[in-house]
Coordinates of C-alpha atoms in Angstrom, one line a residue:
X274 CA -67.7 61.0 -91.3
X275 CA -67.7 63.3 -94.4
X276 CA -65.2 62.1 -97.0
X277 CA -62.0 60.1 -96.8
X278 CA -58.7 61.4 -95.5
X279 CA -56.2 62.5 -98.2
X280 CA -53.5 60.0 -99.2
X281 CA -49.9 60.6 -98.4
X282 CA -49.3 61.5 -102.0
X283 CA -52.1 64.1 -101.9
X284 CA -50.6 65.6 -98.7
X285 CA -47.2 65.9 -100.4
X286 CA -48.7 67.6 -103.4
X287 CA -50.5 70.1 -101.1
X288 CA -47.3 70.6 -99.1
X289 CA -45.4 71.6 -102.2
X290 CA -48.0 74.2 -103.2
X291 CA -47.8 75.8 -99.8
X292 CA -44.0 76.3 -100.1
X293 CA -44.4 77.9 -103.5
X294 CA -46.1 81.0 -102.2
X295 CA -44.0 84.2 -102.2
X296 CA -43.1 85.5 -98.8
X297 CA -45.3 88.3 -97.5
X298 CA -43.7 91.8 -97.6
X299 CA -42.5 93.0 -94.2
X300 CA -45.0 95.1 -92.3
X301 CA -43.9 98.4 -90.9
X302 CA -46.8 98.6 -88.5
X303 CA -47.7 102.0 -89.8
X304 CA -51.1 102.8 -91.3
X305 CA -50.4 103.1 -95.1
X306 CA -52.6 106.3 -95.2
X307 CA -50.5 107.9 -92.5
X308 CA -47.3 107.0 -94.2
X309 CA -48.6 108.4 -97.5
X310 CA -49.6 111.7 -95.8
X311 CA -46.1 112.0 -94.2
X312 CA -44.4 111.2 -97.5
X313 CA -46.5 113.6 -99.6
X314 CA -46.0 116.4 -97.0
X315 CA -42.3 115.9 -97.1
X316 CA -42.2 115.9 -100.9
X317 CA -44.3 119.1 -101.1
X318 CA -42.9 121.1 -98.2
X319 CA -39.2 120.1 -97.9
X320 CA -38.1 121.9 -101.1
X321 CA -40.1 125.0 -100.2
X322 CA -39.2 125.4 -96.5
X323 CA -37.1 122.5 -95.3
X324 CA -37.8 120.4 -92.3
X325 CA -39.2 123.4 -90.3
X326 CA -42.1 123.6 -92.8
X327 CA -42.7 119.8 -92.9
X328 CA -42.9 119.6 -89.1
X329 CA -45.1 122.7 -88.9
X330 CA -47.5 121.3 -91.5
X331 CA -47.7 117.9 -89.7
X332 CA -47.9 119.6 -86.3
X333 CA -44.7 117.9 -85.0
X334 CA -43.1 119.4 -81.9
X335 CA -39.6 120.2 -82.9
X336 CA -38.8 121.5 -79.4
X337 CA -39.6 118.0 -78.0
X338 CA -38.1 116.1 -81.0
X339 CA -35.3 118.3 -82.4
X340 CA -33.9 115.4 -84.4
X341 CA -36.6 115.8 -87.0
X342 CA -34.9 119.1 -88.1
X343 CA -31.8 117.2 -89.1
X344 CA -33.5 114.9 -91.6
X345 CA -32.4 115.4 -95.2
X346 CA -34.4 112.7 -97.0
X347 CA -37.9 111.4 -97.0
X348 CA -36.7 107.9 -96.0
X349 CA -34.8 109.3 -93.0
X350 CA -37.8 111.4 -91.9
X351 CA -40.3 108.6 -92.1
X352 CA -38.0 106.2 -90.4
X353 CA -37.4 108.7 -87.6
X354 CA -41.0 109.9 -87.2
X355 CA -42.9 106.8 -87.9
X356 CA -40.4 103.9 -87.7
X357 CA -41.1 103.2 -91.4
X358 CA -39.6 103.8 -94.8

């Protein structure tokens, strides 16, 4: 057997250090690069041509998903199109 088992005091010390870690940020399940592309496209195209231009640039089918055209903010658009903020 390699080494002795830790004492109860050592286990308690380790337990305390495990609980001190900050919680992990929630995952959206969206590839960060895809999210960045959608956000950058919105920021660039929305002021110039509205949601029509944003959807055209990204190749989104507004006939199939007309709800995209009603988006008025980047957060609303990324939530609707990717399920992420």
